[in-house]
Structure formats: C-alpha cells, structure tokens
PDB file of C-alpha atoms in Angstrom:
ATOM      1  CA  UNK A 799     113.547  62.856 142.708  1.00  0.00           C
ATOM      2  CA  UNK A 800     115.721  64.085 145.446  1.00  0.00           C
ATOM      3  CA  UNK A 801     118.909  63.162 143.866  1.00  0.00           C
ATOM      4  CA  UNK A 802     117.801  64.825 140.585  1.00  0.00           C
ATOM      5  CA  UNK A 803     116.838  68.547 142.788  1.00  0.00           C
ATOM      6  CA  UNK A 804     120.152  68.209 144.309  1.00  0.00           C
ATOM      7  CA  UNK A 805     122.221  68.025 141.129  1.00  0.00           C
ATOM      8  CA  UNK A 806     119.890  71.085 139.931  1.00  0.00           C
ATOM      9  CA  UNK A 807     120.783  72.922 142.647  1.00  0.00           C
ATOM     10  CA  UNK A 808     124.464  72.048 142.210  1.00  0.00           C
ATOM     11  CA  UNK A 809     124.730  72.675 138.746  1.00  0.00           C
ATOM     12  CA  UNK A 810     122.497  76.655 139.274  1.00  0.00           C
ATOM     13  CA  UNK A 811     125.507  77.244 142.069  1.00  0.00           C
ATOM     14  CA  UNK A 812     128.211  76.264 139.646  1.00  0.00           C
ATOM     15  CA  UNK A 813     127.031  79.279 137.077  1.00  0.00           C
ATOM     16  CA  UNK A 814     126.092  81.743 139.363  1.00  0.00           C
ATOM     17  CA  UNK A 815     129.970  81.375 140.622  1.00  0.00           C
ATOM     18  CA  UNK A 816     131.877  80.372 137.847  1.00  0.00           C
ATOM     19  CA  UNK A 817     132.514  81.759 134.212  1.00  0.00           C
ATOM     20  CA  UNK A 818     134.540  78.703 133.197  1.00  0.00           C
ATOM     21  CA  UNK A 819     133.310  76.582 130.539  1.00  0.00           C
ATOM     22  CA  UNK A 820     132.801  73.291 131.755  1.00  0.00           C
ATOM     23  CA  UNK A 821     134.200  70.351 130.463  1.00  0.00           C
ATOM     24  CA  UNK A 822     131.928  67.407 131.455  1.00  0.00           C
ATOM     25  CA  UNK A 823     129.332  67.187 128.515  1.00  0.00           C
ATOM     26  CA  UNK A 824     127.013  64.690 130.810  1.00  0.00           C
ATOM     27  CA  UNK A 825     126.475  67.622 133.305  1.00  0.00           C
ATOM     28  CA  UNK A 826     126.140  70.098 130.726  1.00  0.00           C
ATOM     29  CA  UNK A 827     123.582  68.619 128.951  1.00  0.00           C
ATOM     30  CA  UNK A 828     121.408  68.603 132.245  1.00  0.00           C
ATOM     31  CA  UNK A 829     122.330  72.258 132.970  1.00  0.00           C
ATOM     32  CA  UNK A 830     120.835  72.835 129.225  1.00  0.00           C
ATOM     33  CA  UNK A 831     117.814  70.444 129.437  1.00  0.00           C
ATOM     34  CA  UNK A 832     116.963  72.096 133.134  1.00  0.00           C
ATOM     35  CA  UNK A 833     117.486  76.088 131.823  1.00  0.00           C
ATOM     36  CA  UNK A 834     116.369  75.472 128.271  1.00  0.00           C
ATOM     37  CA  UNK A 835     119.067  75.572 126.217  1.00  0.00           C
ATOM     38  CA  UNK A 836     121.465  74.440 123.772  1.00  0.00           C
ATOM     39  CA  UNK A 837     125.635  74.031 124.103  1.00  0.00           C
ATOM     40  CA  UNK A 838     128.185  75.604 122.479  1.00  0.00           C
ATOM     41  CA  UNK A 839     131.092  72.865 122.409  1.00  0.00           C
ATOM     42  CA  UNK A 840     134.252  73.315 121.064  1.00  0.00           C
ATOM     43  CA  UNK A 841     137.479  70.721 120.753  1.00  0.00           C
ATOM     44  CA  UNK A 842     139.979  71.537 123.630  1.00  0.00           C
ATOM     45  CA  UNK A 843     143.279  71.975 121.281  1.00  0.00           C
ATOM     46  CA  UNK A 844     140.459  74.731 119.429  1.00  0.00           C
ATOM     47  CA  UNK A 845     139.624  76.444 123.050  1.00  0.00           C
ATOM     48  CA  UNK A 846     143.200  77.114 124.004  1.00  0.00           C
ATOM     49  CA  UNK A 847     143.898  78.932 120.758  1.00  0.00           C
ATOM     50  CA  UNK A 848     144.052  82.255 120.395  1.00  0.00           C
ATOM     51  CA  UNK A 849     140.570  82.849 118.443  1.00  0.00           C
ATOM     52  CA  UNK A 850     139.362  85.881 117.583  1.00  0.00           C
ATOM     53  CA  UNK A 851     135.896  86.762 117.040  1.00  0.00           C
ATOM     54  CA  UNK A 852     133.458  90.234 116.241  1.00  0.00           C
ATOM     55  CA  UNK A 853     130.867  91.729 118.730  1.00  0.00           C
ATOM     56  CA  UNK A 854     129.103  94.870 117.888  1.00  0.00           C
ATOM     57  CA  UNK A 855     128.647  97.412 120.465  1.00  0.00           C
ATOM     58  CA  UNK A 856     126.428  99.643 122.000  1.00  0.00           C
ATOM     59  CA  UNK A 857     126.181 102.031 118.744  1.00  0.00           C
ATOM     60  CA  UNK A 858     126.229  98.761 116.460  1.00  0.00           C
ATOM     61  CA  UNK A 859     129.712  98.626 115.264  1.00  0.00           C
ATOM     62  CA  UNK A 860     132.138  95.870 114.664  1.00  0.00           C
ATOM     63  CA  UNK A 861     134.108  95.234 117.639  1.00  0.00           C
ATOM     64  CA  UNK A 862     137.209  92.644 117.368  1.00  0.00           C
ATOM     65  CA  UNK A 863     137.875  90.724 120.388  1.00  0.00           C
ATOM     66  CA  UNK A 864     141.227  89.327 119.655  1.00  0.00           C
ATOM     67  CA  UNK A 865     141.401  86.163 122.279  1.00  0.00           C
ATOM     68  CA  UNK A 866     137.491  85.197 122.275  1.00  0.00           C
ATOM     69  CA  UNK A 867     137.966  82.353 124.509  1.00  0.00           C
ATOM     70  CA  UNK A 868     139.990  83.936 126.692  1.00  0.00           C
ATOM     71  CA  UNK A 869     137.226  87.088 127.418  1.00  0.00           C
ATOM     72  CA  UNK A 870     135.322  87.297 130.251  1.00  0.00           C
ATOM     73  CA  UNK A 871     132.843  89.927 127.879  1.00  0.00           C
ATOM     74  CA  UNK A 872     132.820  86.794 126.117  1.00  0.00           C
ATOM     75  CA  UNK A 873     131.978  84.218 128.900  1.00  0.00           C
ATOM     76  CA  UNK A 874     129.294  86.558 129.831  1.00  0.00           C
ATOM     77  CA  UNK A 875     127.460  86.645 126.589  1.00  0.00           C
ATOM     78  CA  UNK A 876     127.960  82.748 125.779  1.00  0.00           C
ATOM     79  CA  UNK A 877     126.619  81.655 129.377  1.00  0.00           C
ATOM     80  CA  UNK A 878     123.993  83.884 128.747  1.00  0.00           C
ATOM     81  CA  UNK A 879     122.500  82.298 125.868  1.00  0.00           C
ATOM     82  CA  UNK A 880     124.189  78.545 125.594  1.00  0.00           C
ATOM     83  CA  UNK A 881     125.896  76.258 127.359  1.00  0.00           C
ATOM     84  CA  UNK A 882     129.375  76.320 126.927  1.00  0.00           C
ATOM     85  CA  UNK A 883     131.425  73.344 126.897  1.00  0.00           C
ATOM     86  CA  UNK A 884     135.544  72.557 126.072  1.00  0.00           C
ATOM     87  CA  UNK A 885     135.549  68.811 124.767  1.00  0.00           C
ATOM     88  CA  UNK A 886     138.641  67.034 126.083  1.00  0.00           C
ATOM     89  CA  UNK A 887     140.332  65.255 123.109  1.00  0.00           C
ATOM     90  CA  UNK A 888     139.891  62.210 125.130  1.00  0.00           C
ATOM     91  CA  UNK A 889     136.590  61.707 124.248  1.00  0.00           C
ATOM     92  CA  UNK A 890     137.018  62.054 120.481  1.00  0.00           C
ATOM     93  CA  UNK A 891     136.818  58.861 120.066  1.00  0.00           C
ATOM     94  CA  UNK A 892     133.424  57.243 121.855  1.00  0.00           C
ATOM     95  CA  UNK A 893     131.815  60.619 120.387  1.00  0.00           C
ATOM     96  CA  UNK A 894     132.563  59.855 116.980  1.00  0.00           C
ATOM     97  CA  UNK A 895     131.761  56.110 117.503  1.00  0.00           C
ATOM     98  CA  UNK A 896     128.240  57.050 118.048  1.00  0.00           C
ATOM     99  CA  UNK A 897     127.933  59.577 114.536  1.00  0.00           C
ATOM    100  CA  UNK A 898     130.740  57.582 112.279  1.00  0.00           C
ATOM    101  CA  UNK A 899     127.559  56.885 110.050  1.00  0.00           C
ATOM    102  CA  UNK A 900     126.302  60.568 110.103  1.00  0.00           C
ATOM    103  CA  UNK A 901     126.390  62.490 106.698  1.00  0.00           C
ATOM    104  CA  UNK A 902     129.911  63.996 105.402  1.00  0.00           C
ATOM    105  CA  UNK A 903     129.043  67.555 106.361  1.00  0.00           C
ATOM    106  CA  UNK A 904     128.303  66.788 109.540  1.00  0.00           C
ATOM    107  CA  UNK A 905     131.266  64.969 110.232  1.00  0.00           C
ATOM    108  CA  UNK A 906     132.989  67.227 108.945  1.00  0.00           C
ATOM    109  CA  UNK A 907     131.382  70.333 111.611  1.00  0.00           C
ATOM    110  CA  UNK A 908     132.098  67.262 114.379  1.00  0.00           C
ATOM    111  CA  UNK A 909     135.863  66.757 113.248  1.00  0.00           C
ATOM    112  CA  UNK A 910     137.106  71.121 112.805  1.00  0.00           C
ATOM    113  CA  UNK A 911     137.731  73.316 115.039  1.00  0.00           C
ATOM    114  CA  UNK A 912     134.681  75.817 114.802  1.00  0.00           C
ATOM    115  CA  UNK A 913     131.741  76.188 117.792  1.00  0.00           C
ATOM    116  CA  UNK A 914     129.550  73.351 116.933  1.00  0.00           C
ATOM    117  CA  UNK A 915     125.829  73.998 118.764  1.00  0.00           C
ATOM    118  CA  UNK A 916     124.634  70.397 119.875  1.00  0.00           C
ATOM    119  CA  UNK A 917     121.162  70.154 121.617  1.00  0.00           C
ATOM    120  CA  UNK A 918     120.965  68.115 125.021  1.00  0.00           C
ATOM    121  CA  UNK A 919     121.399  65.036 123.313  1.00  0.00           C
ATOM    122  CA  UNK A 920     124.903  66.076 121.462  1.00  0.00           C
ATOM    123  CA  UNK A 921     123.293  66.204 118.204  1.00  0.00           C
ATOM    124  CA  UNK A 922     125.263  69.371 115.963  1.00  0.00           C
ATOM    125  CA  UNK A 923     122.520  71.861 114.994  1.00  0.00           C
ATOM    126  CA  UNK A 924     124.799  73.843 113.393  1.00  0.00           C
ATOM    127  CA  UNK A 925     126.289  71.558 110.390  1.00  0.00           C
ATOM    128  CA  UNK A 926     125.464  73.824 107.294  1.00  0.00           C
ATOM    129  CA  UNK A 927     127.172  76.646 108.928  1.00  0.00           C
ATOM    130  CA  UNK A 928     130.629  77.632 107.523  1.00  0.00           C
ATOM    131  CA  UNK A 929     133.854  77.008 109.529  1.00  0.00           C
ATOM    132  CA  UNK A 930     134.860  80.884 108.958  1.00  0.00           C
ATOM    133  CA  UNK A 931     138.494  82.286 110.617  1.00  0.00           C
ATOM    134  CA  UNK A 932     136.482  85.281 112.041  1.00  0.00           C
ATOM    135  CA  UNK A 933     133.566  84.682 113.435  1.00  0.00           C
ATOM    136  CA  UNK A 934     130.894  87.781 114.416  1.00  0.00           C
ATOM    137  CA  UNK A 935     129.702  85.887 117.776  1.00  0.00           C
ATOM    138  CA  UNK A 936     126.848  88.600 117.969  1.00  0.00           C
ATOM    139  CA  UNK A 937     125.027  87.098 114.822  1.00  0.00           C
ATOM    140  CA  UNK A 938     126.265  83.703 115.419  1.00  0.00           C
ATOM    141  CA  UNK A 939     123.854  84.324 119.133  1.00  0.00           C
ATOM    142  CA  UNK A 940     121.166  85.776 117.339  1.00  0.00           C
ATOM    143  CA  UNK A 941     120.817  82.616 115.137  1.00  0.00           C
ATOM    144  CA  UNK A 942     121.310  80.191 117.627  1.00  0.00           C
ATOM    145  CA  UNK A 943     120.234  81.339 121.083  1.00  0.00           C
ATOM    146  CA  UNK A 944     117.830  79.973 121.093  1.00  0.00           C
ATOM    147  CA  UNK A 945     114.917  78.814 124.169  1.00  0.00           C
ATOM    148  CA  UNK A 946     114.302  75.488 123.123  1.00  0.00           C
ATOM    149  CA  UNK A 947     111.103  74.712 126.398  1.00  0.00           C
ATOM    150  CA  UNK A 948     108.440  73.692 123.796  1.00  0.00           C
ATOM    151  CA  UNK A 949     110.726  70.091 123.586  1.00  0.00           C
ATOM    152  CA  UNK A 950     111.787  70.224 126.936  1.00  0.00           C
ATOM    153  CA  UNK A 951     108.746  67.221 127.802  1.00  0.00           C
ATOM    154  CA  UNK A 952     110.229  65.237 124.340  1.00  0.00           C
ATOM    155  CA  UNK A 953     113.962  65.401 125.626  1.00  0.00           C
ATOM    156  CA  UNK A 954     113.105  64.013 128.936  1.00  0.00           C
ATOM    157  CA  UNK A 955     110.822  61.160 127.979  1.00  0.00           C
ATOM    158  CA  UNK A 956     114.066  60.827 124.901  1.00  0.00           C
ATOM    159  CA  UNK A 957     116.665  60.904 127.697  1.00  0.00           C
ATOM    160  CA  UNK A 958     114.909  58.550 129.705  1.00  0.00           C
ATOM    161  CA  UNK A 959     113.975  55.767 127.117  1.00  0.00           C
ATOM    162  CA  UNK A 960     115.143  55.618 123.606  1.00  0.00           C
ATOM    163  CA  UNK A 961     112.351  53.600 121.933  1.00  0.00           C
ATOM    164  CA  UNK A 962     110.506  54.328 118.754  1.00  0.00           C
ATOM    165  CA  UNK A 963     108.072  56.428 120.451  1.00  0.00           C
ATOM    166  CA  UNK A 964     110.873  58.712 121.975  1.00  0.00           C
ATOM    167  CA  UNK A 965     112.642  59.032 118.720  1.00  0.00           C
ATOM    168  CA  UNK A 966     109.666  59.749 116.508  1.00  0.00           C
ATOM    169  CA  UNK A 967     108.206  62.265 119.094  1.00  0.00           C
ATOM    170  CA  UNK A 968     111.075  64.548 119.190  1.00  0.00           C
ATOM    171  CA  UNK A 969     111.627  64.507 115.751  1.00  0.00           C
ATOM    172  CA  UNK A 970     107.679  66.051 115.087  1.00  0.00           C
ATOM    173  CA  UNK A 971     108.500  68.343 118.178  1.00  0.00           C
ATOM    174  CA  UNK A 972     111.607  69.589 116.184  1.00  0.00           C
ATOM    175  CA  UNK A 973     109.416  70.154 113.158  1.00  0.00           C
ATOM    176  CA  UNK A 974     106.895  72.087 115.002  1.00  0.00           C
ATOM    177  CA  UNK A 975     109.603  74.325 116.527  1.00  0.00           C
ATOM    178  CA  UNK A 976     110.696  74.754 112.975  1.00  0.00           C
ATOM    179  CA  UNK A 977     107.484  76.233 111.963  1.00  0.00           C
ATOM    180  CA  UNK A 978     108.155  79.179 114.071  1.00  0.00           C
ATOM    181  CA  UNK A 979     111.652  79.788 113.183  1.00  0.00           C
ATOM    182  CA  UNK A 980     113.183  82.211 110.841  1.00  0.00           C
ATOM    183  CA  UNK A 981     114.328  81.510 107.440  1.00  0.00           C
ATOM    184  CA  UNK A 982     118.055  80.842 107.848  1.00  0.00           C
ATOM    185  CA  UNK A 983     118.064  78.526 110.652  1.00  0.00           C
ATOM    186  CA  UNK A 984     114.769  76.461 109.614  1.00  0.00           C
ATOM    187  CA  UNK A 985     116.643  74.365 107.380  1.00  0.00           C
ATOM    188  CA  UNK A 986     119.152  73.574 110.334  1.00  0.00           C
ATOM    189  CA  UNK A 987     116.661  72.242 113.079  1.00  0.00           C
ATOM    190  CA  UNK A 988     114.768  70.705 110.237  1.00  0.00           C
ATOM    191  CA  UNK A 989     118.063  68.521 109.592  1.00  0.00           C
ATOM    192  CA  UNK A 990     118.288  67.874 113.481  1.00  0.00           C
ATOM    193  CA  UNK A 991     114.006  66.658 113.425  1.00  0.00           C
ATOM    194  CA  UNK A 992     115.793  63.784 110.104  1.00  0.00           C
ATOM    195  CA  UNK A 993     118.139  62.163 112.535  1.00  0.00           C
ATOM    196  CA  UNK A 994     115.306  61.222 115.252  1.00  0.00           C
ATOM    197  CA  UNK A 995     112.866  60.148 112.460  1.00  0.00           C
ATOM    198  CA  UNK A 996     115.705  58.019 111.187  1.00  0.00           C
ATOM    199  CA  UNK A 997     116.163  56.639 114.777  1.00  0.00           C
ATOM    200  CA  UNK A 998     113.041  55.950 115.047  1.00  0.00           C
ATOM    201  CA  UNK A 999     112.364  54.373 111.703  1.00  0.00           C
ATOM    202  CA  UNK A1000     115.387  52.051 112.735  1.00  0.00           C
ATOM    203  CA  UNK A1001     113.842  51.159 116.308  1.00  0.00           C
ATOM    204  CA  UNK A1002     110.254  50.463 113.890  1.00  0.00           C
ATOM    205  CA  UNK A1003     111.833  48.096 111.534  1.00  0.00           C
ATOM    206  CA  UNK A1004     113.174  46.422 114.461  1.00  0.00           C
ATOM    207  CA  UNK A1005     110.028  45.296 115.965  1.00  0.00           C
ATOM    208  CA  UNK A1006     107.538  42.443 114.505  1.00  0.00           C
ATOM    209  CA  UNK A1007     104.521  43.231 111.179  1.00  0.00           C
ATOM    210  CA  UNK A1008     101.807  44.418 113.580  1.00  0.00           C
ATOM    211  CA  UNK A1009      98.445  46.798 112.281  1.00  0.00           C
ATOM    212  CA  UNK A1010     100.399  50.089 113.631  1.00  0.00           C
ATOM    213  CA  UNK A1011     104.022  49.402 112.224  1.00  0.00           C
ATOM    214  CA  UNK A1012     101.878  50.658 108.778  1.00  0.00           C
ATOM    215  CA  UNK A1013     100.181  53.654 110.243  1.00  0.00           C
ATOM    216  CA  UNK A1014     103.856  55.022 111.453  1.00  0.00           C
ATOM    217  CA  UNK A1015     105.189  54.137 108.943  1.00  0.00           C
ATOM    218  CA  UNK A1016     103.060  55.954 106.415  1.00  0.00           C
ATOM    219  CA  UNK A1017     103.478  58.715 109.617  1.00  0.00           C
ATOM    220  CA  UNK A1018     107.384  59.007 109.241  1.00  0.00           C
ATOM    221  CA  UNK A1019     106.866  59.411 104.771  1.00  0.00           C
ATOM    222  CA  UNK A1020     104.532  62.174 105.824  1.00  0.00           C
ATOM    223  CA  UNK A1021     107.230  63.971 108.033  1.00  0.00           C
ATOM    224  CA  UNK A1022     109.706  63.228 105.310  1.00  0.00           C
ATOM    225  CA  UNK A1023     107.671  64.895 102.850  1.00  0.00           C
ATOM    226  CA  UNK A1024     107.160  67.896 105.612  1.00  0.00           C
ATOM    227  CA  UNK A1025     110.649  68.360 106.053  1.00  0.00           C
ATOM    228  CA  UNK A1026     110.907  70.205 101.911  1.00  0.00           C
ATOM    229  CA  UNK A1027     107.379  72.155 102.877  1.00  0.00           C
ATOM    230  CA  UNK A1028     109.650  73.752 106.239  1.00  0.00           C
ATOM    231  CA  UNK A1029     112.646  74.204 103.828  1.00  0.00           C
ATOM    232  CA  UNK A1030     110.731  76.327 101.110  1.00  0.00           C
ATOM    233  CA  UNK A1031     110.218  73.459  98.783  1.00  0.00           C
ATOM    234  CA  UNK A1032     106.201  73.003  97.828  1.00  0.00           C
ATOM    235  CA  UNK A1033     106.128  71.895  94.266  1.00  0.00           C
ATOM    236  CA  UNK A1034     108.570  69.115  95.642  1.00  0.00           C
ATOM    237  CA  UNK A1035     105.670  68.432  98.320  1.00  0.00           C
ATOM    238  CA  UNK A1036     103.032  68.331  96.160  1.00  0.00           C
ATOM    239  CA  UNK A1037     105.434  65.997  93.922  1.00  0.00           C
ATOM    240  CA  UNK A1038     105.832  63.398  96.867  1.00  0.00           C
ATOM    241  CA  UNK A1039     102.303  63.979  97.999  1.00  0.00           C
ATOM    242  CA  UNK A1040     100.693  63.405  94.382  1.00  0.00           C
ATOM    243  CA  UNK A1041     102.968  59.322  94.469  1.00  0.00           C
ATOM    244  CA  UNK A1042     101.108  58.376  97.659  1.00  0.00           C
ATOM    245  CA  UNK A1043      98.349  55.762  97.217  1.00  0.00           C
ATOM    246  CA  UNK A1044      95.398  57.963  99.748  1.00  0.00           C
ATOM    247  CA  UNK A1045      92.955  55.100  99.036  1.00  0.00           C
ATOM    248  CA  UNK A1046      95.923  52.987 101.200  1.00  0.00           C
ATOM    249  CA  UNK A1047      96.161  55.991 103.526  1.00  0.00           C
ATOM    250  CA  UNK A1048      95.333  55.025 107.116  1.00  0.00           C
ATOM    251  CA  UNK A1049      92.497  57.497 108.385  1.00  0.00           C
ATOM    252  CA  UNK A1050      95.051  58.239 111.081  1.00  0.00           C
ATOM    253  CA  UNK A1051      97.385  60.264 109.062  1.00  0.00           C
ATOM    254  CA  UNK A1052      94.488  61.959 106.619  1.00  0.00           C
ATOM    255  CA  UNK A1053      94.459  64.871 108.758  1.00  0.00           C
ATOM    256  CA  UNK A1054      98.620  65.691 108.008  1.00  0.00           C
ATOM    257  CA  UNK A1055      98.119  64.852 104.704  1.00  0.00           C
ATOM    258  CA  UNK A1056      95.491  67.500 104.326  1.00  0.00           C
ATOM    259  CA  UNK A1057      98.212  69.894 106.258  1.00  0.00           C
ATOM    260  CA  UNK A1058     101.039  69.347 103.811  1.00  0.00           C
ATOM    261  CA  UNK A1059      98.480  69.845 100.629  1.00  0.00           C
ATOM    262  CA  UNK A1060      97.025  72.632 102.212  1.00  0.00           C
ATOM    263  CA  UNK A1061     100.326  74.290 102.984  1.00  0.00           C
ATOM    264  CA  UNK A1062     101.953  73.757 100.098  1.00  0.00           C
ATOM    265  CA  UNK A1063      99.408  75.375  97.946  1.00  0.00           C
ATOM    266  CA  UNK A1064      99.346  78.467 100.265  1.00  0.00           C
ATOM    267  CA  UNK A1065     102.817  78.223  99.870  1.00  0.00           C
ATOM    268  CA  UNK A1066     102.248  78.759  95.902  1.00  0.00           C
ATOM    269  CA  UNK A1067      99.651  81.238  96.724  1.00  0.00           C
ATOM    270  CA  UNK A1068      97.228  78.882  94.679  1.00  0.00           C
ATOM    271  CA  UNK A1069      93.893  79.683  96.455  1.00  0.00           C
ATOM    272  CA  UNK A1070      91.294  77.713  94.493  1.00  0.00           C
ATOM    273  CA  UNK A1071      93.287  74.528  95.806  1.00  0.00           C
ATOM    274  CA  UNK A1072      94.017  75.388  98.764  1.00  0.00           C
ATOM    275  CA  UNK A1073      90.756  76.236  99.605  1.00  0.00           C
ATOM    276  CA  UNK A1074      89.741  72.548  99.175  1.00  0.00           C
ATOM    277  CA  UNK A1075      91.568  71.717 102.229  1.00  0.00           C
ATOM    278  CA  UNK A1076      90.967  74.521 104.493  1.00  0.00           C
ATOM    279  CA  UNK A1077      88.104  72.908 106.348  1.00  0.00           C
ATOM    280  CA  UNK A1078      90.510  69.852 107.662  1.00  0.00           C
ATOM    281  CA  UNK A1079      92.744  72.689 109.118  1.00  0.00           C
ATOM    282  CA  UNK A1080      92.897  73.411 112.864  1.00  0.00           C
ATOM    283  CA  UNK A1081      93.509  76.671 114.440  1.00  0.00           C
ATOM    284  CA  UNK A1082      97.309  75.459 115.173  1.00  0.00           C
ATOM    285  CA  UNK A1083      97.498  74.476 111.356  1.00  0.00           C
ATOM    286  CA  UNK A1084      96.615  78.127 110.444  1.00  0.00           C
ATOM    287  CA  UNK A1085      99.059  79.391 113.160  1.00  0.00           C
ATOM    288  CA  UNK A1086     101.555  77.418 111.743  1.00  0.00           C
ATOM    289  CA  UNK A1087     101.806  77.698 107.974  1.00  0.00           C
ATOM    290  CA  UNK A1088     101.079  81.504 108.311  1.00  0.00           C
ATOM    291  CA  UNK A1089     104.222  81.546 110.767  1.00  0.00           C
ATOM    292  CA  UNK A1090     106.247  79.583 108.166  1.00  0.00           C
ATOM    293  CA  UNK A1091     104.710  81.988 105.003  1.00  0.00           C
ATOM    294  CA  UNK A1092     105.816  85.113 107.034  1.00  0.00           C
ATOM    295  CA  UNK A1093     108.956  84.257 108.055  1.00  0.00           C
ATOM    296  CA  UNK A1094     110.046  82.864 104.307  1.00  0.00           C
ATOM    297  CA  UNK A1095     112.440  85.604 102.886  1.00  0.00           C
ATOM    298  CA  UNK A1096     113.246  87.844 106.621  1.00  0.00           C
TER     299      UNK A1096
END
C-alpha cells in the first residue's frame, strides 16, 4: 500500500510541474486510473509533426493553432481533460501483438496517425471516429473528456486479475456508463463494453461444464442483445429477444430480460407492452432507459 501512495504522489508532482506528454504508457495508465481519466496517445513520428488543429475562443469562433503539439494552450487543455501520451515506435510491435485479432477499423485507428483515446487498459475508444487532417480539438474534448469514476472499482479489480469475473464486470460497467451518455459517443463505449464480454466469454469457455457456466452464459447473450437497445436499435432487440427459449431462461437473468423488453418497447413508444413489464423494473431501470430515451437524437 505504501509503494502504491508513493507512486501517486510521484506521478500528482510530475503534472503539477511538467506540461510534457509522457511517454511511458504503464505510468500513464495509473495517472488515469488514480484521476479518472482516459489517454490521449498518439504515435511518436505523428507527435513531432507539425499538426494543426481548431479551438474556439472566448466569443466561440474557430481558432487555428497551426503546431498543436507543439502549444502549451494546447498542453493545458489536453492535461486538463486526458492523459496525454507520445507512443515510442518501439513499442509498436508488443502493442499490436496483443490487438492483431481486433476488428479492421480498429486496427486501422491503432496503425494512423490520428489521437486515438484508449481507457486505462489501452483499449481505443475512439475507433469509429474519422482520421480527419484538421481536427477541432474543442469538440474532439467535449466528446471524449470524459470522468470515467463510476468504473474506477471494475478497472482495479480488471488490473489486478484478469479472470472471467473481471472481464465480464467491466464490460456491464461500460454498458451502464453508456446509458448515461449522449448519442454520438454511446455507440463508441458500447464497442469498448464488446471487447471485455468477448474476454470474458473466452476465459468462460475455458473453464469445465459446471451449473453457472449456463447462467453467464445466457448473461453475456443478454448483454449482446443490450448492446443494439444502447445503439438505437429496438426492433433488432425485440428480434433477438423473441429467439430466446424463456422457459430455458435461468431465473437469474429474468430480471434483464424484463429490462431489455421493457426498454425496447419504450423505445418504440409502444405503451400497452411496455406496460406489461413495468412492475419488474427498478428505480435504476427507470433512471436508465429514460436517460438513454432523452439523450437519443441531442
């Protein structure tokens, strides 16, 4: 415990004195995990190249900053709100070892030069968005600054054991966040909740037929099926939901199969069946598929 306050310490006196990027991705992804953030990374050959980028100012106009990572206005507002980190080329290839099996698009955001958001773990958030010359950094904050402390308890207990239970955690965690989100970046941490639930569905198939391999199992098809209600997809929900045996349904996972039927006929604005599963629905449940309703189309 003492060794872990001391590197906290070190690493709060290294940004109160310095504006540099760093450029050890371990460390930074302890600065984020300890002040609740995510990292902005970008490939070293990228960093040293003159980049330039859009702020607005103080009376909302465009403002073109023609070196970005050579600004200290710059530095200011990145440290602010991320992590910032300058990947050595070095690494390239033990990073790309551990995502060579990833989709093409994100491969693709992990190969080019743009700002790639990763959360503490170095998984990209920030795959769908477009590798654009110009980039206006003070929208490309307001999307991704974001205070990630409702999964700070997830990333520890994932940083600390990778295990089915780690995996699975953080990826429901990620889906809850998304509930809360707005509209055009849902679909992004939604992505980032799939790649845990596929680690953990690979730790799950790893270990022996026991009673509660089914239950999580039937768990992880639910989430699946959860992931189109948090991208604006409901008749696809009810699709899914409509090819699942309940009468096999472990009692266990009744409760977020009532969620995803309720929600997904709110979605539709279809009262008379949503109304059938209203009394399953928790406070929380309420909070969170009016959250997701009012922040579809802002």
């Amino acid at each position: 415990m003492r060794k872990v306050l001391t590197i906290l310490m070190f690493l709060v006196c290294f940004v109160g004195q310095s504006q540099d990027w760093m450029t050890n991705l371990e460390i930074a992804e302890r600065l984020a995990l300890f002040q609740n953030k995510l990292l902005l990374v970008v490939w070293e050959n990228a960093f040293y190249q003159k980049t330039p980028a859009i702020l607005y100012n103080e009376q909302g106009k465009e403002v073109l900053i023609e070196d970005s990572y050579n600004s200290p206005v710059i530095d200011s507002l990145v440290w602010a709100h991320f992590v910032p980190v300058v990947l050595s080329e070095d690494a390239y290839p033990d990073l790309y070892a551990k995502i060579k099996d990833r989709s093409y698009d994100y491969i693709q955001k992990f190969n080019d030069d743009s700002m790639k958001i990763m959360d503490v773990n170095g998984n990209i958030l920030n795959k769908m968005d477009e590798d654009v010359y110009l980039t206006n950094l003070s929208k490309f904050i307001g999307k991704y600054g974001l205070d990630v402390s409702l999964i700070k308890n997830e990333y520890i207990n994932y940083r600390q054991e990778k295990n089915f239970y780690s995996a699975f955690y953080l990826a429901a965690k990620y889906m809850d966040f998304a509930f809360f989100l707005k509209e055009d970046i849902r679909p992004e941490v939604t992505d980032l909740s799939l790649i845990y639930l596929e680690e953990a569905l690979e730790f799950l198939n790893g270990i022996p037929e026991e009673e509660d391999k089914k239950v999580m199992l039937e768990r992880i098809e639910l989430l699946e099926i959860q992931s189109s209600l948090l991208t604006n997809k409901p008749k696809k929900v009810l699709r899914q939901l409509n090819r699942i045996d309940t009468t096999e349904l472990d009692k266990a996972n009744e409760k977020l199969l009532a969620f995803l039927y309720f929600s997904a006929y709110r979605m539709l604005n279809d009262e008379d069946n949503a109304s059938q599963w209203r009394s399953k629905m928790s406070m929380l449940d309420l909070k969170k598929i009016m959250q997701l309703i009012n922040h579809t189309g802002n």
